[in-house]
Structures are given as C-alpha cells and as structure tokens.
Tab-separated table of C-alpha atoms and ligand atoms in Angstrom:
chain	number	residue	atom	x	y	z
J	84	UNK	CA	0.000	0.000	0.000
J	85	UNK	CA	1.082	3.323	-0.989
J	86	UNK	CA	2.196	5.725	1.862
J	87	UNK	CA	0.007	8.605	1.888
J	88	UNK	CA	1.565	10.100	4.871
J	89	UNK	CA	2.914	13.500	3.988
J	90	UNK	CA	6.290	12.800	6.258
J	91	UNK	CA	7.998	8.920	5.355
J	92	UNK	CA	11.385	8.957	7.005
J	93	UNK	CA	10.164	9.656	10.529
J	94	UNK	CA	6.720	7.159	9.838
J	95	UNK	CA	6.558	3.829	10.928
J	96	UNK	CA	5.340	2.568	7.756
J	97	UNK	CA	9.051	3.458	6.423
J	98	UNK	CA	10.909	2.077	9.387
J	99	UNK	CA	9.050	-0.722	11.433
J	100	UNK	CA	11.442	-1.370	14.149
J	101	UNK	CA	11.918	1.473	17.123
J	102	UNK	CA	15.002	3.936	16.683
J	103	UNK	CA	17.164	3.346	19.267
J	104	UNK	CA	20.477	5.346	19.954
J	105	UNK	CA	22.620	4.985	23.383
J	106	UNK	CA	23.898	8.503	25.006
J	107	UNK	CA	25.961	8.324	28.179
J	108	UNK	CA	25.103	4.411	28.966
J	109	UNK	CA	21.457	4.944	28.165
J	110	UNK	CA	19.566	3.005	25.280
J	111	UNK	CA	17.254	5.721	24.519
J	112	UNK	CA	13.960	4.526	22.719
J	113	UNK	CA	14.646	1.273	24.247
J	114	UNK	CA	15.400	2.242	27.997
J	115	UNK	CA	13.392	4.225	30.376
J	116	UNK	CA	15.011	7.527	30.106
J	117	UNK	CA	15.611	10.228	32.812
J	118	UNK	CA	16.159	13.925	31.815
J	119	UNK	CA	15.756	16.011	35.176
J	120	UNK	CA	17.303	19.343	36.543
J	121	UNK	CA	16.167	23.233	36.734
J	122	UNK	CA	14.289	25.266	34.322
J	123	UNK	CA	17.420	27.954	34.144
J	124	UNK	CA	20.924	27.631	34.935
J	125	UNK	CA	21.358	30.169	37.182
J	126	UNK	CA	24.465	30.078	38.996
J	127	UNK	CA	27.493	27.704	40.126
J	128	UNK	CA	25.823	26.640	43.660
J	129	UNK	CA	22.847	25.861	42.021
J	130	UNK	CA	23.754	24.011	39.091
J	131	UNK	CA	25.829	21.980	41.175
J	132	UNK	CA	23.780	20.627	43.967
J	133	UNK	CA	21.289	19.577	42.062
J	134	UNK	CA	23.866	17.882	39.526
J	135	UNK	CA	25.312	16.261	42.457
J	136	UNK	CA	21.712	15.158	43.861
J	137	UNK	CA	20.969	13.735	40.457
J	138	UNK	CA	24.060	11.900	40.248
J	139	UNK	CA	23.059	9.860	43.769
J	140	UNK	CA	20.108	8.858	41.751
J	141	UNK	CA	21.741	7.265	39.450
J	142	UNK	CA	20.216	9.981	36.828
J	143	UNK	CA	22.675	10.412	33.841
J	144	UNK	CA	20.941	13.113	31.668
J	145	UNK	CA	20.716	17.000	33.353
J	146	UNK	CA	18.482	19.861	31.746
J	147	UNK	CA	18.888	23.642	32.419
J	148	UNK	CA	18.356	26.155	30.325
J	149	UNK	CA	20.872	28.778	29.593
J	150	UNK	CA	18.961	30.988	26.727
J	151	UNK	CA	15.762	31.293	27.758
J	152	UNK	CA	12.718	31.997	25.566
J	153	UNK	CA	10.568	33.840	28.176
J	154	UNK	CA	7.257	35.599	27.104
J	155	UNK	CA	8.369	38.821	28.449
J	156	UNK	CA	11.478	40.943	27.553
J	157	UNK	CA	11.449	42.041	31.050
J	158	UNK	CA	12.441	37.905	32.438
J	159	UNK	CA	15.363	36.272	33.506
J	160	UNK	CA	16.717	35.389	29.829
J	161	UNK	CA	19.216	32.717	31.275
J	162	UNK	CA	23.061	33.309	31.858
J	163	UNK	CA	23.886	32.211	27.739
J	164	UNK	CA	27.692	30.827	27.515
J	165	UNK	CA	28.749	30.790	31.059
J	166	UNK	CA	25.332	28.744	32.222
J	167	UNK	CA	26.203	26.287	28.719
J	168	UNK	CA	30.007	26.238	30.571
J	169	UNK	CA	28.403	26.201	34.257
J	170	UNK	CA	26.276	22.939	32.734
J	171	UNK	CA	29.157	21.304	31.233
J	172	UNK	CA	31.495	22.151	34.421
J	173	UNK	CA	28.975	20.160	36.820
J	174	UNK	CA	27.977	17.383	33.966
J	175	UNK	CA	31.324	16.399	33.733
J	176	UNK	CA	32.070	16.564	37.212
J	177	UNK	CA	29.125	14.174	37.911
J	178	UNK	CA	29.224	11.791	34.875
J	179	UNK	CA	25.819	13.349	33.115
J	180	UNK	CA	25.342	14.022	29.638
J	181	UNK	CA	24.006	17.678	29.253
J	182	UNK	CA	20.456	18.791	27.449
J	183	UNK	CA	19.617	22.744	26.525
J	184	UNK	CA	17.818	24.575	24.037
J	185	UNK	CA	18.977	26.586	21.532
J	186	UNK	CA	16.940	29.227	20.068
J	187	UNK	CA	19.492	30.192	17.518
J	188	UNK	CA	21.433	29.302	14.417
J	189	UNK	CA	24.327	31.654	15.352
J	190	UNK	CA	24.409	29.098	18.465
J	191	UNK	CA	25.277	26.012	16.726
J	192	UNK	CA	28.566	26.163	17.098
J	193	UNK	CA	28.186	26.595	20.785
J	194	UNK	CA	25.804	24.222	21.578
J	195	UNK	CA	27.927	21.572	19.630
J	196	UNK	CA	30.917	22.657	22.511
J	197	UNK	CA	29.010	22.334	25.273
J	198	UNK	CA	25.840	20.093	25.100
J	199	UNK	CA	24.851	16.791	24.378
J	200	UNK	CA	21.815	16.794	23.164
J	201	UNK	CA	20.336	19.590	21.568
J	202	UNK	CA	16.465	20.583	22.810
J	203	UNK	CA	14.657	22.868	19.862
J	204	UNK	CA	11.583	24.574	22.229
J	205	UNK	CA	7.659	24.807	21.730
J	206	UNK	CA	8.214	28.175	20.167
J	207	UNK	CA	10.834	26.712	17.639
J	208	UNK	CA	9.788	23.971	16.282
J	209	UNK	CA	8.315	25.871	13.133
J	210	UNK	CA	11.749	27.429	12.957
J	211	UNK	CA	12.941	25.558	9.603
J	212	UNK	CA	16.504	27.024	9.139
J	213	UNK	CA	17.161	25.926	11.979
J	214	UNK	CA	15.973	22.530	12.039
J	215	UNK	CA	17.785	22.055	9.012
J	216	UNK	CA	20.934	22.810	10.469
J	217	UNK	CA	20.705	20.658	13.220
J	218	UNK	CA	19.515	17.918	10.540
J	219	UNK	CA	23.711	18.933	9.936
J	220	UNK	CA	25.296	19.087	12.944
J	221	UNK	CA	25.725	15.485	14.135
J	222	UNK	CA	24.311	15.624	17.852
J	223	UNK	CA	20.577	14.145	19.049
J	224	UNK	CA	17.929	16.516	18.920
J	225	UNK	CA	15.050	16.741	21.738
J	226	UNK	CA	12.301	17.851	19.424
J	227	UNK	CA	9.410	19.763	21.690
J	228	UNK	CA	5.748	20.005	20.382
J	229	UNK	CA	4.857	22.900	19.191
J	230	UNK	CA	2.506	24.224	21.618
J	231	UNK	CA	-0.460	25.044	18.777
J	232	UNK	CA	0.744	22.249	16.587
J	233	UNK	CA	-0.968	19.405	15.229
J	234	UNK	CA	0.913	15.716	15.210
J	235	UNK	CA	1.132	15.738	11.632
J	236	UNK	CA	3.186	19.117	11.736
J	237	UNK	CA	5.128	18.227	14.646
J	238	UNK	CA	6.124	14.896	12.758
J	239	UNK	CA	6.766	17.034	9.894
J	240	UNK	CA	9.010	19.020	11.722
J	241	UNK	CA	11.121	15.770	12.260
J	242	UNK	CA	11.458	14.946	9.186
J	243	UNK	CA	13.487	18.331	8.492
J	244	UNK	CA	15.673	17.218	10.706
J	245	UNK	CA	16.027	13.509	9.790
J	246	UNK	CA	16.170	14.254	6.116
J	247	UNK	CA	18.904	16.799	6.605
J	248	UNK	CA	20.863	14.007	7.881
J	249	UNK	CA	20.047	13.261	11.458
J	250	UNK	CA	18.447	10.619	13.027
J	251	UNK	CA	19.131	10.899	16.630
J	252	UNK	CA	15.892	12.614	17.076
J	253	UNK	CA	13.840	12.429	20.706
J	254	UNK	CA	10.369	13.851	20.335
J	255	UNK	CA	8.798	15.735	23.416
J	256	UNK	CA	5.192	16.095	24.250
J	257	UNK	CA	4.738	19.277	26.615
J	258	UNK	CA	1.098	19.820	25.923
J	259	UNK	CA	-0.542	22.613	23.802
J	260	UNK	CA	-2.542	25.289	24.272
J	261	UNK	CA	-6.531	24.817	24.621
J	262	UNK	CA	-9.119	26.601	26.120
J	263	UNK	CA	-8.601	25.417	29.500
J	264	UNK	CA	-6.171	27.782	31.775
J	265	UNK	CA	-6.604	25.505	35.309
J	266	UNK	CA	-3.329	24.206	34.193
J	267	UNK	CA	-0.433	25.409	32.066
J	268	UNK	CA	-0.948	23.649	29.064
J	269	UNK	CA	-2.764	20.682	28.067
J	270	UNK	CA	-1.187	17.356	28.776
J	271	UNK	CA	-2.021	15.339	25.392
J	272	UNK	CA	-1.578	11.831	26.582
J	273	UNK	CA	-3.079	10.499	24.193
J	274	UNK	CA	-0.387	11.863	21.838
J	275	UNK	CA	2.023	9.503	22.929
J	276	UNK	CA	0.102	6.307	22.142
J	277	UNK	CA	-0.952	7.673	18.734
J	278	UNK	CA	2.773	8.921	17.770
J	279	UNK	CA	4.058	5.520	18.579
J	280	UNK	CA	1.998	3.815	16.233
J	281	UNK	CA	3.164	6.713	13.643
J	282	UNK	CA	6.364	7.223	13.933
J	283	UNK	CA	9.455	4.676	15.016
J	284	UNK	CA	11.305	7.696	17.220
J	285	UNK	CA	11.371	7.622	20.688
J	286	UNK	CA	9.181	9.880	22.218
J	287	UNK	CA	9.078	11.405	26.185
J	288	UNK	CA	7.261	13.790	28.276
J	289	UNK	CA	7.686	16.758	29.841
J	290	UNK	CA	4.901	17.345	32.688
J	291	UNK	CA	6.476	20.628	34.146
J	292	UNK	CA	5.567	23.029	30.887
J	293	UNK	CA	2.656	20.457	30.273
J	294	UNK	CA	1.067	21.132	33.267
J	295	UNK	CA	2.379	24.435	35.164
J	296	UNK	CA	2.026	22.880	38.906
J	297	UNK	CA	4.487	20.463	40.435
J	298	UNK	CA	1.306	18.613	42.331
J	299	UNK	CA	0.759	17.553	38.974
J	300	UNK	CA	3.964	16.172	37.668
J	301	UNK	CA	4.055	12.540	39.448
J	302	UNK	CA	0.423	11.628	38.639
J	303	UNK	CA	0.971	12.743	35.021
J	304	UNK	CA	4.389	11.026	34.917
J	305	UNK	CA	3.048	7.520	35.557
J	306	UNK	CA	0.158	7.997	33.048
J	307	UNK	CA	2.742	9.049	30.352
J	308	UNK	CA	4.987	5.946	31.252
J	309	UNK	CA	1.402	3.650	31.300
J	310	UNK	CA	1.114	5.325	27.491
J	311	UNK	CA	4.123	4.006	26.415
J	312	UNK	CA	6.490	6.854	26.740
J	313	UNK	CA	10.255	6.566	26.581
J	314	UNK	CA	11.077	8.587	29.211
J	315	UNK	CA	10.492	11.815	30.715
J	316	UNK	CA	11.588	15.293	31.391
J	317	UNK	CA	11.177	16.981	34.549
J	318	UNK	CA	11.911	20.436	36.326
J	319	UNK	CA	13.871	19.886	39.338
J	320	UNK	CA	14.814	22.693	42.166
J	321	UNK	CA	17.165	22.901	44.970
J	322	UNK	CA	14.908	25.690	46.436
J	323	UNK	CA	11.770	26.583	44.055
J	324	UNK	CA	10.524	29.081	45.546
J	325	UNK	CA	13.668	31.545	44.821
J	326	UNK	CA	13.486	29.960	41.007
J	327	UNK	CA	14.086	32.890	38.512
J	328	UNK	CA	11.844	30.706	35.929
J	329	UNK	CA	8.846	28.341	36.036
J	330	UNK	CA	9.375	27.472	40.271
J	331	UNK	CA	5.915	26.639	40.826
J	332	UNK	CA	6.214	23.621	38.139
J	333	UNK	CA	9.909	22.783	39.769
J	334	UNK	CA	9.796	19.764	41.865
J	335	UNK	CA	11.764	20.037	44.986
J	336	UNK	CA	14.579	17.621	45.154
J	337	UNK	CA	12.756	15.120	48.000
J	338	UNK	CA	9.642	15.160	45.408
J	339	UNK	CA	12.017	14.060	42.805
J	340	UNK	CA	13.242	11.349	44.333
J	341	UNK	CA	9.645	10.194	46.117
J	342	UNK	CA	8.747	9.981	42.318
J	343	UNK	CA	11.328	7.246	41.283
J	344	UNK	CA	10.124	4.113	42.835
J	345	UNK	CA	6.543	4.744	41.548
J	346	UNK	CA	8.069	5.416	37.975
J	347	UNK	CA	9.862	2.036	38.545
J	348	UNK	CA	6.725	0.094	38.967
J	349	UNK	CA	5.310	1.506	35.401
J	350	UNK	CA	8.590	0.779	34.266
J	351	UNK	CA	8.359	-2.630	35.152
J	352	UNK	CA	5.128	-3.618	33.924
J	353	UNK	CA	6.417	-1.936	30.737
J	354	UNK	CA	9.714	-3.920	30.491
J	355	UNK	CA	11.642	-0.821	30.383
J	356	UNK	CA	15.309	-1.284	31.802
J	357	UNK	CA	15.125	1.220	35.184
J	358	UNK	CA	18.083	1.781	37.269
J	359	UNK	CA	17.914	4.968	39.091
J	360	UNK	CA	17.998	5.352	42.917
J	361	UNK	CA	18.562	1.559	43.538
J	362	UNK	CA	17.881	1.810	48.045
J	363	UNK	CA	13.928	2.241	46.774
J	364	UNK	CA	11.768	-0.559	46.342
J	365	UNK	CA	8.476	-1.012	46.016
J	366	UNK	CA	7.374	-1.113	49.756
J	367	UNK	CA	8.079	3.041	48.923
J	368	UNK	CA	5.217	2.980	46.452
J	369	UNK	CA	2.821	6.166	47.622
R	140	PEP	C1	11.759	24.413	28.982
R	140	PEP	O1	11.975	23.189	28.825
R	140	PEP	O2	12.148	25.060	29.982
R	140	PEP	C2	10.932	25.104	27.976
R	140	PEP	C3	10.984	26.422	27.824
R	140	PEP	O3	10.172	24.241	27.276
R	140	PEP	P1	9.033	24.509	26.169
R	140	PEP	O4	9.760	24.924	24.938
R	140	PEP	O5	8.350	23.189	26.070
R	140	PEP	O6	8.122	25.590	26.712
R	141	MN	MN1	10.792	25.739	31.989
C-alpha cells in the first residue's frame, strides 16, 4: 500500500522497528530515560547541587536552560555561555550528559561545545533554518511540540531534521494550548500512544511546561509511562521558591526522588530497563 503520509522517514510505515540510539550508557527509545534538573541555569551553587543530587540517583541526563525563551522581555533570559560552561562544568564533574535549548542558528557552534543533546523549544519547532541545520550538525535533537501544533506538523518538523541528515531525534510532548487555563498547558496523553503507532522515534514527556504545577507532575508522569512513553523530562529545584523561571512547576529535590520508585513500577510492567535510585523498592510505592 502506498504511503500517503505527507512525512515517510520519521513514519513507521518506512521504518518498522523502534530507533534506538545509546547517550551516556542509556539506550534511549529502548530504555526508560531520565532527563531532570532546573528550568534555568542560574548560577554555580545551584547548578551543582542539584547535579550532584541527580548523580546519587543514578540519573545520567541533566536539563537547564541557559537561553531562555521567556514571554516577556522584562524575564530572567538565562546566563547564555557561562550557564552552557556552568552545565558542562557540573555534567562532567558528575558523569551526566548535558540537554539545553537553543533558540538560535548563530548558536550552533556553541551548543555543539558544550551540550549533548540539543532541545529545539515549543516556540521553535516551526523554525525551519534551523531545524535544518541541526539535521547537519551530528548531535541528538530533543524535538518539543509545538505548543499550537498538530501531530502531523510536529512529525513534519522531524522529518526536516532527519532528512537533513540526522536521526538521533527524541520527540517531546509538553502539551498545547486549549481553552482550558486551570493548568499550564494541556497534557495530550493520548499523543504519545498515537505517535508511537506513527512514527518509530522515541518519544518522552515533559509534565512541568505540560502542566504548570508540580502537584501535577508525578500523577501525570506515571500515566505518560502507562502510554508508552520513553522517558520523561522533569523540572527539578534545589529551592523553588527563589526559582528565577517556572518554580511553581519545579519539583523540589525530595519530590524528585519520592517519584522514582513509583516510575519504577510503570517501568516494570512496561519492560523498560530502570536503574535509578537503587535503596527504593516497592514497599516506597505512595
Ligand atoms: C523548557 O523546557 O524550559 C521550555 C521552555 O520548554 P518549552 O519549549 O516546552 O516551553
Ligand atoms: Mn521551563
């Protein structure tokens, strides 16, 4: 049967079996992958104890931002080279792999120095020139959903960067924009199911911009993982409240780790290899 879909090298009907690619240890697509740590880098102390934290758990992948796309002019826009240096200071020092968005072409170059996988934000994905280039540039991309974007052009906006050359692409559902304002954004769950059967790339979750309120984070992380998601992407404070960007959806660091051993239970019935925070066991399940 002919594919009609308007993207092939990202669909499923092109590739059958799951893409799979291993970053610092991790099978990603195959195992349950971890990406955890603050919205913003935004300074030494604080990059570090939570890199440090992370590391206990046996997490191997750390987020921050160091550009920042923030609605307002007037907002923290992130500490730019020294928080990509400050991230790749404390990821080396506690064997993580580093994840951060550029917003940029002129920041290729950078990113390529200092990251390890590079995140293209809801605001970006439509940003063509750019995917393109990172279709070029040889490192994994963490493809967010566009936050008013369908599946189809979210897919589409893979397949820019796969047919440009690159297949090490992660795609990230972080909900999208609906009438509802009780949270954030809307969590589309059912997205992940539905892109599985679509596409073969590996696909997480990010329930801090999905859903705006830490409360929120754990019960949506276990129904992503119950979807069949790949992994996840969390927000992750060593003191939220003082958080120059998106502290109310910032777990604390306690939270985070409360989380794990419920995660490892989904992760189990899934068959998805789980090693973080190995002290935990199910007798921890809240
Ligand atoms: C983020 O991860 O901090 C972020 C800005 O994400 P998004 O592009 O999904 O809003
Ligand atoms: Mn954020």
């Amino acid at each position: 049967m002919a594919n009609r879909k308007p993207y092939q090298l990202v669909s499923r009907e092109w590739k059958k079996e799951d893409t799979t690619f291993e970053i610092n240890g991790v099978c990603i697509g195959k195992d349950l992958v971890m990406i955890a740590g603050p919205c913003a880098v935004e300074n030494r102390e604080q990059i570090f104890t939570i890199s440090e934290y992370l590391s206990k758990l046996n997490i191997k992948f750390l987020r921050g931002g160091a550009y920042k796309p923030r609605t307002s002019p007037y907002s923290f826009q992130g500490l730019k080279t020294e928080g990509l240096q400050l991230l790749r200071e404390a990821a080396d020092k506690y064997g993580l792999a580093v994840v951060s968005e550029i917003m940029g072409l002129d920041k290729i170059d950078e990113f390529c120095e200092y990251a390890d996988i590079l995140q293209v934000g809801t605001r970006n994905m439509q940003n063509y020139p750019l995917l393109k280039a990172l279709g070029k540039s040889g490192k994994p991309v963490l493809l967010k959903r566009g936050m008013s974007s369908t599946i189809e052009e979210w897919l589409l906006a893979a397949e820019y960067i796969v047919s440009s050359g690159n297949d090490r692409v992660i795609l990230c559902e972080r909900g999208i924009r609906t009438f509802e304002t009780a949270t954030r954004n809307t969590m589309d769950i059912a997205a992940i199911p539905l892109v599985k059967i679509l596409s073969h790339l590996p696909v997480i979750l990010d329930p801090s911009q999905g859903t705006g309120l830490r409360d929120l984070v754990k019960p949506v992380s276990l129904a992503a993982i119950a979807a069949g998601a790949d992994g996840l992407i969390i927000e992750v404070h060593n003191q939220p409240e003082e958080a120059l960007s998106d502290g109310d959806q910032s777990l604390y660091l306690d939270q985070f780790t409360d989380l794990l051993p419920n995660l490892r239970a989904q992760a189990h019935l899934r068959k998805k290899h789980f090693d973080f925070e190995s002290s935990y066991e199910f007798s921890n399940l809240s």
